[in-house]
mmCIF file of C-alpha atoms in Angstrom:
data_model
loop_
_atom_site.group_PDB
_atom_site.id
_atom_site.type_symbol
_atom_site.label_atom_id
_atom_site.label_comp_id
_atom_site.label_asym_id
_atom_site.label_seq_id
_atom_site.Cartn_x
_atom_site.Cartn_y
_atom_site.Cartn_z
ATOM 1 C CA UNK A 847 -0.134 0.152 -0.437
ATOM 2 C CA UNK A 848 0.506 2.988 -0.942
ATOM 3 C CA UNK A 849 -1.177 5.347 1.721
ATOM 4 C CA UNK A 850 0.889 6.967 4.860
ATOM 5 C CA UNK A 851 -0.907 5.645 7.952
ATOM 6 C CA UNK A 852 0.218 8.657 10.106
ATOM 7 C CA UNK A 853 0.440 6.931 13.995
ATOM 8 C CA UNK A 854 -1.258 8.347 17.010
ATOM 9 C CA UNK A 855 2.034 9.305 18.171
ATOM 10 C CA UNK A 856 4.007 12.501 17.505
ATOM 11 C CA UNK A 857 7.185 12.125 14.635
ATOM 12 C CA UNK A 858 5.688 8.886 13.743
ATOM 13 C CA UNK A 859 4.461 7.648 10.284
ATOM 14 C CA UNK A 860 3.900 4.329 9.093
ATOM 15 C CA UNK A 861 3.276 2.858 5.867
ATOM 16 C CA UNK A 862 1.924 -0.523 5.443
ATOM 17 C CA UNK A 863 3.418 -2.748 2.735
ATOM 18 C CA UNK A 864 2.612 -6.204 3.023
ATOM 19 C CA UNK A 865 -1.355 -6.715 4.767
ATOM 20 C CA UNK A 866 -1.501 -8.300 7.816
ATOM 21 C CA UNK A 867 -4.461 -11.403 8.493
ATOM 22 C CA UNK A 868 -6.757 -11.338 11.522
ATOM 23 C CA UNK A 869 -7.492 -8.460 13.978
ATOM 24 C CA UNK A 870 -4.941 -6.689 16.262
ATOM 25 C CA UNK A 871 -3.051 -8.923 19.028
ATOM 26 C CA UNK A 872 -4.575 -8.543 21.980
ATOM 27 C CA UNK A 873 -1.788 -7.812 24.749
ATOM 28 C CA UNK A 874 -0.611 -7.710 28.108
ATOM 29 C CA UNK A 875 2.059 -7.406 30.167
ATOM 30 C CA UNK A 876 4.469 -9.803 29.284
ATOM 31 C CA UNK A 877 3.194 -10.572 25.702
ATOM 32 C CA UNK A 878 6.195 -11.552 23.254
ATOM 33 C CA UNK A 879 6.064 -9.373 19.647
ATOM 34 C CA UNK A 880 8.579 -11.825 17.675
ATOM 35 C CA UNK A 881 10.190 -10.190 14.410
ATOM 36 C CA UNK A 882 12.355 -9.521 12.020
ATOM 37 C CA UNK A 883 13.603 -5.794 11.121
ATOM 38 C CA UNK A 884 15.720 -3.236 9.013
ATOM 39 C CA UNK A 885 16.744 -0.198 10.108
ATOM 40 C CA UNK A 886 17.669 2.281 8.105
ATOM 41 C CA UNK A 887 18.732 6.033 7.755
ATOM 42 C CA UNK A 888 16.208 8.433 6.891
ATOM 43 C CA UNK A 889 19.478 9.830 3.429
ATOM 44 C CA UNK A 890 19.523 9.154 -0.208
ATOM 45 C CA UNK A 891 20.706 5.998 -0.416
ATOM 46 C CA UNK A 892 18.127 4.879 3.437
ATOM 47 C CA UNK A 893 21.663 3.408 4.521
ATOM 48 C CA UNK A 894 21.536 0.406 6.689
ATOM 49 C CA UNK A 895 23.043 -0.165 9.723
ATOM 50 C CA UNK A 896 20.828 -2.973 11.147
ATOM 51 C CA UNK A 897 19.322 -6.239 9.745
ATOM 52 C CA UNK A 898 18.277 -9.043 11.579
ATOM 53 C CA UNK A 899 18.030 -11.685 9.190
ATOM 54 C CA UNK A 900 21.012 -10.755 7.911
ATOM 55 C CA UNK A 901 22.494 -11.146 12.516
ATOM 56 C CA UNK A 902 20.815 -14.442 11.739
ATOM 57 C CA UNK A 903 18.053 -14.508 14.581
ATOM 58 C CA UNK A 904 14.550 -12.887 14.410
ATOM 59 C CA UNK A 905 14.123 -10.372 17.606
ATOM 60 C CA UNK A 906 11.798 -10.672 20.781
ATOM 61 C CA UNK A 907 10.907 -8.006 23.106
ATOM 62 C CA UNK A 908 7.785 -8.144 25.765
ATOM 63 C CA UNK A 909 5.093 -5.979 26.599
ATOM 64 C CA UNK A 910 6.334 -3.728 29.683
ATOM 65 C CA UNK A 911 9.789 -5.293 29.888
ATOM 66 C CA UNK A 912 10.922 -1.024 29.538
ATOM 67 C CA UNK A 913 12.696 -1.596 26.059
ATOM 68 C CA UNK A 914 15.051 1.014 25.816
ATOM 69 C CA UNK A 915 14.150 2.198 22.720
ATOM 70 C CA UNK A 916 10.021 2.185 23.773
ATOM 71 C CA UNK A 917 8.762 2.427 20.365
ATOM 72 C CA UNK A 918 9.035 -0.069 19.003
ATOM 73 C CA UNK A 919 6.883 -1.084 21.236
ATOM 74 C CA UNK A 920 3.981 1.024 19.769
ATOM 75 C CA UNK A 921 5.049 -0.206 16.676
ATOM 76 C CA UNK A 922 4.546 -3.405 17.071
ATOM 77 C CA UNK A 923 1.018 -3.589 18.831
ATOM 78 C CA UNK A 924 -0.305 -1.465 15.959
ATOM 79 C CA UNK A 925 0.156 -4.488 13.439
ATOM 80 C CA UNK A 926 -1.308 -7.395 12.561
ATOM 81 C CA UNK A 927 0.115 -10.671 12.557
ATOM 82 C CA UNK A 928 2.410 -11.256 8.772
ATOM 83 C CA UNK A 929 2.224 -8.080 8.957
ATOM 84 C CA UNK A 930 5.159 -5.593 6.859
ATOM 85 C CA UNK A 931 5.466 -1.979 7.562
ATOM 86 C CA UNK A 932 7.704 0.740 7.286
ATOM 87 C CA UNK A 933 7.782 2.631 10.304
ATOM 88 C CA UNK A 934 9.149 7.017 9.700
ATOM 89 C CA UNK A 935 10.275 7.980 13.051
ATOM 90 C CA UNK A 936 11.868 11.659 13.703
ATOM 91 C CA UNK A 937 14.474 12.326 16.419
ATOM 92 C CA UNK A 938 12.737 12.467 19.735
ATOM 93 C CA UNK A 939 12.775 8.207 19.483
ATOM 94 C CA UNK A 940 15.436 7.177 18.053
ATOM 95 C CA UNK A 941 18.496 8.822 20.330
ATOM 96 C CA UNK A 942 18.602 5.348 23.454
ATOM 97 C CA UNK A 943 18.875 3.108 19.178
ATOM 98 C CA UNK A 944 23.198 3.119 19.076
ATOM 99 C CA UNK A 945 22.649 1.555 22.398
ATOM 100 C CA UNK A 946 19.897 -0.594 21.908
ATOM 101 C CA UNK A 947 22.299 -2.058 18.602
ATOM 102 C CA UNK A 948 25.256 -2.197 20.823
ATOM 103 C CA UNK A 949 23.313 -4.332 22.877
ATOM 104 C CA UNK A 950 22.078 -6.568 19.840
ATOM 105 C CA UNK A 951 24.386 -6.936 17.718
ATOM 106 C CA UNK A 952 26.499 -8.265 20.687
ATOM 107 C CA UNK A 953 24.699 -10.651 22.007
ATOM 108 C CA UNK A 954 24.399 -11.968 18.143
ATOM 109 C CA UNK A 955 27.626 -12.007 18.454
ATOM 110 C CA UNK A 956 27.783 -14.194 21.664
ATOM 111 C CA UNK A 957 28.358 -11.765 24.020
ATOM 112 C CA UNK A 958 26.751 -10.541 27.306
ATOM 113 C CA UNK A 959 25.022 -7.286 26.063
ATOM 114 C CA UNK A 960 26.248 -5.811 29.661
ATOM 115 C CA UNK A 961 29.809 -7.147 29.457
ATOM 116 C CA UNK A 962 31.485 -3.690 30.646
ATOM 117 C CA UNK A 963 28.535 -2.112 31.325
ATOM 118 C CA UNK A 964 28.602 0.885 34.629
ATOM 119 C CA UNK A 965 26.476 1.230 37.385
ATOM 120 C CA UNK A 966 24.359 4.181 36.043
ATOM 121 C CA UNK A 967 21.457 4.351 33.967
ATOM 122 C CA UNK A 968 20.584 4.059 30.752
ATOM 123 C CA UNK A 969 21.272 7.476 29.462
ATOM 124 C CA UNK A 970 23.733 8.397 32.006
ATOM 125 C CA UNK A 971 25.631 5.173 29.899
ATOM 126 C CA UNK A 972 25.367 6.672 27.158
ATOM 127 C CA UNK A 973 26.478 9.329 27.972
ATOM 128 C CA UNK A 974 29.533 7.060 29.883
ATOM 129 C CA UNK A 975 30.697 4.795 25.951
ATOM 130 C CA UNK A 976 32.980 6.903 24.108
ATOM 131 C CA UNK A 977 32.839 4.548 21.969
ATOM 132 C CA UNK A 978 29.896 1.818 21.296
ATOM 133 C CA UNK A 979 32.106 -0.587 19.732
ATOM 134 C CA UNK A 980 31.145 0.209 16.383
ATOM 135 C CA UNK A 981 31.940 3.332 13.899
ATOM 136 C CA UNK A 982 28.069 3.214 12.462
ATOM 137 C CA UNK A 983 27.086 3.819 16.414
ATOM 138 C CA UNK A 984 29.648 5.931 17.102
ATOM 139 C CA UNK A 985 27.729 8.441 14.450
ATOM 140 C CA UNK A 986 24.062 7.063 16.033
ATOM 141 C CA UNK A 987 25.226 8.815 19.055
ATOM 142 C CA UNK A 988 27.186 12.221 18.320
ATOM 143 C CA UNK A 989 24.565 13.189 16.028
ATOM 144 C CA UNK A 990 21.247 11.868 16.607
ATOM 145 C CA UNK A 991 18.997 11.329 13.337
ATOM 146 C CA UNK A 992 15.438 9.960 12.952
ATOM 147 C CA UNK A 993 15.378 6.086 11.505
ATOM 148 C CA UNK A 994 13.549 3.973 9.232
ATOM 149 C CA UNK A 995 12.291 1.044 10.875
ATOM 150 C CA UNK A 996 11.161 -1.852 8.852
ATOM 151 C CA UNK A 997 9.300 -4.806 10.446
ATOM 152 C CA UNK A 998 8.068 -7.801 9.840
ATOM 153 C CA UNK A 999 5.664 -8.952 12.827
ATOM 154 C CA UNK A 1000 5.178 -13.424 13.520
ATOM 155 C CA UNK A 1001 4.033 -13.852 16.203
ATOM 156 C CA UNK A 1002 2.463 -12.270 19.433
ATOM 157 C CA UNK A 1003 1.717 -15.294 22.593
ATOM 158 C CA UNK A 1004 1.065 -15.084 25.687
ATOM 159 C CA UNK A 1005 3.607 -15.029 28.575
ATOM 160 C CA UNK A 1006 2.363 -18.568 29.188
ATOM 161 C CA UNK A 1007 3.113 -19.365 25.793
ATOM 162 C CA UNK A 1008 6.618 -19.061 26.312
ATOM 163 C CA UNK A 1009 9.856 -20.212 27.904
ATOM 164 C CA UNK A 1010 10.826 -16.946 29.259
ATOM 165 C CA UNK A 1011 13.681 -15.862 28.593
ATOM 166 C CA UNK A 1012 16.336 -14.343 31.466
ATOM 167 C CA UNK A 1013 16.957 -11.674 29.847
ATOM 168 C CA UNK A 1014 13.548 -10.784 29.672
ATOM 169 C CA UNK A 1015 12.536 -11.494 33.516
ATOM 170 C CA UNK A 1016 12.296 -9.744 36.534
ATOM 171 C CA UNK A 1017 14.638 -9.324 39.562
ATOM 172 C CA UNK A 1018 13.235 -11.809 40.902
ATOM 173 C CA UNK A 1019 12.307 -14.089 38.613
ATOM 174 C CA UNK A 1020 15.940 -13.787 37.492
ATOM 175 C CA UNK A 1021 17.219 -15.181 40.995
ATOM 176 C CA UNK A 1022 13.887 -17.904 41.540
ATOM 177 C CA UNK A 1023 15.989 -19.389 38.003
ATOM 178 C CA UNK A 1024 19.159 -19.301 39.087
ATOM 179 C CA UNK A 1025 19.128 -22.646 40.853
ATOM 180 C CA UNK A 1026 16.846 -24.248 38.574
ATOM 181 C CA UNK A 1027 19.552 -23.377 35.782
ATOM 182 C CA UNK A 1028 22.114 -24.745 38.640
ATOM 183 C CA UNK A 1029 20.236 -28.145 39.119
ATOM 184 C CA UNK A 1030 19.644 -28.681 35.421
ATOM 185 C CA UNK A 1031 23.798 -28.291 34.858
ATOM 186 C CA UNK A 1032 24.397 -31.154 37.479
ATOM 187 C CA UNK A 1033 22.016 -33.209 36.229
ATOM 188 C CA UNK A 1034 22.866 -33.714 32.428
ATOM 189 C CA UNK A 1035 27.275 -33.652 34.412
ATOM 190 C CA UNK A 1036 25.755 -36.827 35.740
ATOM 191 C CA UNK A 1037 24.847 -37.614 31.987
ATOM 192 C CA UNK A 1038 27.958 -36.285 31.014
ATOM 193 C CA UNK A 1039 26.702 -34.114 28.748
ATOM 194 C CA UNK A 1040 28.904 -31.025 29.352
ATOM 195 C CA UNK A 1041 28.143 -28.891 26.494
ATOM 196 C CA UNK A 1042 24.457 -28.206 27.823
ATOM 197 C CA UNK A 1043 25.724 -28.508 31.644
ATOM 198 C CA UNK A 1044 27.983 -25.400 29.995
ATOM 199 C CA UNK A 1045 25.169 -23.611 28.860
ATOM 200 C CA UNK A 1046 23.329 -23.963 31.703
ATOM 201 C CA UNK A 1047 25.956 -22.759 34.272
ATOM 202 C CA UNK A 1048 26.777 -19.775 31.740
ATOM 203 C CA UNK A 1049 22.839 -18.740 31.120
ATOM 204 C CA UNK A 1050 22.627 -18.489 35.428
ATOM 205 C CA UNK A 1051 26.044 -17.241 35.251
ATOM 206 C CA UNK A 1052 24.731 -14.003 32.322
ATOM 207 C CA UNK A 1053 21.482 -13.656 34.470
ATOM 208 C CA UNK A 1054 23.382 -12.419 37.941
ATOM 209 C CA UNK A 1055 26.139 -10.640 36.774
ATOM 210 C CA UNK A 1056 22.957 -8.787 34.734
ATOM 211 C CA UNK A 1057 21.105 -8.416 38.240
ATOM 212 C CA UNK A 1058 25.031 -7.284 39.657
ATOM 213 C CA UNK A 1059 24.824 -4.540 36.946
ATOM 214 C CA UNK A 1060 22.474 -2.711 38.450
ATOM 215 C CA UNK A 1061 24.285 -2.931 42.475
ATOM 216 C CA UNK A 1062 27.231 -0.622 43.737
ATOM 217 C CA UNK A 1063 30.987 -3.467 42.617
ATOM 218 C CA UNK A 1064 31.991 -4.635 46.695
ATOM 219 C CA UNK A 1065 28.915 -3.592 48.426
ATOM 220 C CA UNK A 1066 26.689 -6.203 50.676
ATOM 221 C CA UNK A 1067 24.328 -6.878 46.866
ATOM 222 C CA UNK A 1068 26.938 -7.450 44.340
ATOM 223 C CA UNK A 1069 28.824 -9.336 47.182
ATOM 224 C CA UNK A 1070 25.640 -11.880 47.483
ATOM 225 C CA UNK A 1071 25.133 -12.373 43.535
ATOM 226 C CA UNK A 1072 28.691 -13.122 43.792
ATOM 227 C CA UNK A 1073 28.750 -15.782 46.325
ATOM 228 C CA UNK A 1074 26.337 -17.333 43.633
ATOM 229 C CA UNK A 1075 28.627 -16.610 40.449
ATOM 230 C CA UNK A 1076 31.583 -17.938 41.420
ATOM 231 C CA UNK A 1077 30.230 -22.394 42.215
ATOM 232 C CA UNK A 1078 28.654 -21.336 38.108
ATOM 233 C CA UNK A 1079 31.672 -19.985 37.642
ATOM 234 C CA UNK A 1080 34.223 -23.654 38.374
ATOM 235 C CA UNK A 1081 30.802 -25.899 37.137
ATOM 236 C CA UNK A 1082 31.286 -24.386 33.732
ATOM 237 C CA UNK A 1083 35.020 -24.577 33.770
ATOM 238 C CA UNK A 1084 35.164 -28.530 35.125
ATOM 239 C CA UNK A 1085 32.252 -29.169 31.597
ATOM 240 C CA UNK A 1086 35.336 -27.062 29.909
ATOM 241 C CA UNK A 1087 37.960 -28.958 31.913
ATOM 242 C CA UNK A 1088 35.602 -32.396 30.068
ATOM 243 C CA UNK A 1089 34.959 -30.776 26.585
ATOM 244 C CA UNK A 1090 39.260 -29.768 26.260
ATOM 245 C CA UNK A 1091 38.117 -26.623 26.151
ATOM 246 C CA UNK A 1092 41.534 -25.365 28.114
ATOM 247 C CA UNK A 1093 41.816 -21.695 27.291
ATOM 248 C CA UNK A 1094 38.711 -21.172 27.834
ATOM 249 C CA UNK A 1095 39.240 -22.979 31.323
ATOM 250 C CA UNK A 1096 42.331 -20.344 31.598
ATOM 251 C CA UNK A 1097 41.077 -17.008 30.332
ATOM 252 C CA UNK A 1098 37.746 -18.140 33.394
ATOM 253 C CA UNK A 1099 39.850 -19.111 36.246
ATOM 254 C CA UNK A 1100 42.410 -16.696 35.907
ATOM 255 C CA UNK A 1101 39.626 -13.440 36.007
ATOM 256 C CA UNK A 1102 37.655 -15.263 39.188
ATOM 257 C CA UNK A 1103 41.281 -14.973 40.852
ATOM 258 C CA UNK A 1104 41.614 -11.572 39.753
ATOM 259 C CA UNK A 1105 38.888 -11.167 42.207
ATOM 260 C CA UNK A 1106 39.451 -14.043 44.843
ATOM 261 C CA UNK A 1107 42.761 -14.701 44.704
ATOM 262 C CA UNK A 1108 42.262 -17.052 47.670
ATOM 263 C CA UNK A 1109 40.019 -19.812 45.588
ATOM 264 C CA UNK A 1110 41.133 -23.642 46.414
ATOM 265 C CA UNK A 1111 38.846 -25.312 43.693
ATOM 266 C CA UNK A 1112 39.888 -21.725 41.342
ATOM 267 C CA UNK A 1113 43.659 -22.332 41.523
ATOM 268 C CA UNK A 1114 42.762 -26.703 41.632
ATOM 269 C CA UNK A 1115 41.134 -26.001 37.773
ATOM 270 C CA UNK A 1116 43.643 -23.254 36.255
ATOM 271 C CA UNK A 1117 46.626 -26.214 37.679
ATOM 272 C CA UNK A 1118 44.968 -28.264 35.034
ATOM 273 C CA UNK A 1119 44.454 -26.231 32.320
ATOM 274 C CA UNK A 1120 47.592 -25.648 32.472
ATOM 275 C CA UNK A 1121 49.211 -29.121 32.343
ATOM 276 C CA UNK A 1122 47.035 -29.980 29.403
ATOM 277 C CA UNK A 1123 48.357 -27.173 27.147
ATOM 278 C CA UNK A 1124 52.039 -28.157 29.042
ATOM 279 C CA UNK A 1125 53.059 -24.640 30.584
ATOM 280 C CA UNK A 1126 54.919 -26.705 33.112
ATOM 281 C CA UNK A 1127 55.866 -24.127 35.133
ATOM 282 C CA UNK A 1128 52.903 -22.328 35.725
ATOM 283 C CA UNK A 1129 50.927 -26.554 36.871
ATOM 284 C CA UNK A 1130 53.279 -26.685 39.747
ATOM 285 C CA UNK A 1131 53.089 -22.975 40.906
ATOM 286 C CA UNK A 1132 49.298 -23.573 41.315
ATOM 287 C CA UNK A 1133 48.555 -27.090 42.385
ATOM 288 C CA UNK A 1134 51.238 -26.193 45.019
ATOM 289 C CA UNK A 1135 48.620 -23.275 46.097
ATOM 290 C CA UNK A 1136 46.048 -25.704 45.962
ATOM 291 C CA UNK A 1137 48.733 -26.993 48.856
ATOM 292 C CA UNK A 1138 48.936 -24.533 50.815
ATOM 293 C CA UNK A 1139 45.242 -22.836 50.802
ATOM 294 C CA UNK A 1140 43.300 -26.345 51.333
ATOM 295 C CA UNK A 1141 44.869 -29.081 52.997
ATOM 296 C CA UNK A 1142 42.371 -31.751 52.198
ATOM 297 C CA UNK A 1143 43.211 -30.942 48.755
ATOM 298 C CA UNK A 1144 47.099 -32.226 49.961
ATOM 299 C CA UNK A 1145 46.673 -35.935 48.274
ATOM 300 C CA UNK A 1146 45.018 -34.788 45.448
ATOM 301 C CA UNK A 1147 47.103 -32.700 44.275
ATOM 302 C CA UNK A 1148 50.021 -34.672 44.883
ATOM 303 C CA UNK A 1149 48.904 -37.282 42.552
ATOM 304 C CA UNK A 1150 47.753 -34.076 39.844
ATOM 305 C CA UNK A 1151 51.231 -33.760 40.593
ATOM 306 C CA UNK A 1152 52.693 -37.086 39.934
ATOM 307 C CA UNK A 1153 50.574 -36.874 36.817
ATOM 308 C CA UNK A 1154 52.273 -33.553 35.661
ATOM 309 C CA UNK A 1155 55.311 -34.750 36.011
ATOM 310 C CA UNK A 1156 55.006 -38.995 34.132
ATOM 311 C CA UNK A 1157 53.911 -36.407 31.432
ATOM 312 C CA UNK A 1158 56.415 -34.415 30.543
ATOM 313 C CA UNK A 1159 59.147 -36.705 31.234
ATOM 314 C CA UNK A 1160 57.427 -38.651 27.990
ATOM 315 C CA UNK A 1161 56.777 -35.596 26.257
ATOM 316 C CA UNK A 1162 60.994 -34.654 26.771
ATOM 317 C CA UNK A 1163 61.623 -38.403 25.958
ATOM 318 C CA UNK A 1164 59.539 -37.419 22.764
ATOM 319 C CA UNK A 1165 60.472 -34.797 21.951
ATOM 320 C CA UNK A 1166 64.432 -35.316 22.308
ATOM 321 C CA UNK A 1167 64.245 -38.892 20.088
ATOM 322 C CA UNK A 1168 62.114 -36.152 17.121
ATOM 323 C CA UNK A 1169 64.793 -33.751 17.032
ATOM 324 C CA UNK A 1170 67.049 -36.539 17.106
ATOM 325 C CA UNK A 1171 65.198 -38.022 14.342
ATOM 326 C CA UNK A 1172 65.616 -34.524 12.435
ATOM 327 C CA UNK A 1173 69.833 -34.304 13.281
ATOM 328 C CA UNK A 1174 69.960 -37.194 11.528
ATOM 329 C CA UNK A 1175 67.934 -36.794 8.207
ATOM 330 C CA UNK A 1176 69.416 -33.251 7.770
ATOM 331 C CA UNK A 1177 73.298 -35.553 7.884
ATOM 332 C CA UNK A 1178 71.943 -38.089 5.864
#
C-alpha cells in the first residue's frame, strides 16, 4: 500500500508494505513479539544500519519490560500477524538506538550485552560510553537523527505460552531461575552431557551478572550475587576441562582469581588447564597454591603433580627422539 498512515504518536509515520491477517493482537504485560526488522538512515541511499535477517535470528521483545527503545512496542502494537510495515521515527524516539543496537549486536556475536556496563541508568550509560565499539553507532550517538524501521511481525505470544528468556525476567524471576538452571546443569553433568551443562551454568551466570550491573561493586548486594556466581563459574570450567577447552578454562579461572585470590578450587582447575597445554611451571605453582590454601586437597594435588611429572618426562623423551631424527635426516 502506498498510503502513509500517521500513528496517533508524535513524530511517527507508518506505511503498510504488506497487509497482515486477522485482528490486531490482544496484548498484556509479558506478551512477547517476535519479528524481523531493518533499520535504515533517512538519507538518499537509505543506508542500512542493522538487519536481523543478516544477524541470523529474529528479534523478540516483551510488552511492559521497559525495552530501551520504547517506540518499538508502540510500532509493533499497531501491526497484525504477517504484516510488513515501514515506520519513520523522528529523533525524539531514536536517541537510544545506538545503545540498543550495540546490545543486539553483542548478543548476535555470542557476547554478554551488559559486559562492561557501568552502574548507571540507561541515559547515563550512553554518556559513559566514549565508543560503542562500532563506528556507525558512534556516529549515531554523536548526531542523533530520524530513522526508518521496516518490521515484519511473525507472532505474538501470551506470557503463559513461552519459556521466559532470562534477559526478559524481573529481578525476582532471575533469582528464582538461577537454582533451577544450576540443578539442570548438575543433572546434565551426571549424564556426561558437558556442552549442554555448560550452557545452563553460563545462562545462570549471565542472569546474575545482569543483576550485578544494577548493584554497586563490592557492596552487600553485589557480594551476595558474586557468592552465587563463583560456584557456577567453577562448574562451567569443569565442563570445559571435560570438553578439552583448556584456554577457555584459563581465561575464566584467571578472571575469577583476580577477584578471589584465595579460591583453591579455581587454582586447581587452572592448574589442570595449564598442565593440559604443557605450561609446567604455571601448573606446578597453581597446584602448590591449592595445597597451601586447602590442606584437605593435598592428596589430590600430590596425584596431579605425579601425573604431570610423568607426562612431562614422556614428552621430553618424545621431543629428544624427534630432534635426533631430524638431526640424522639432515646429516644424511
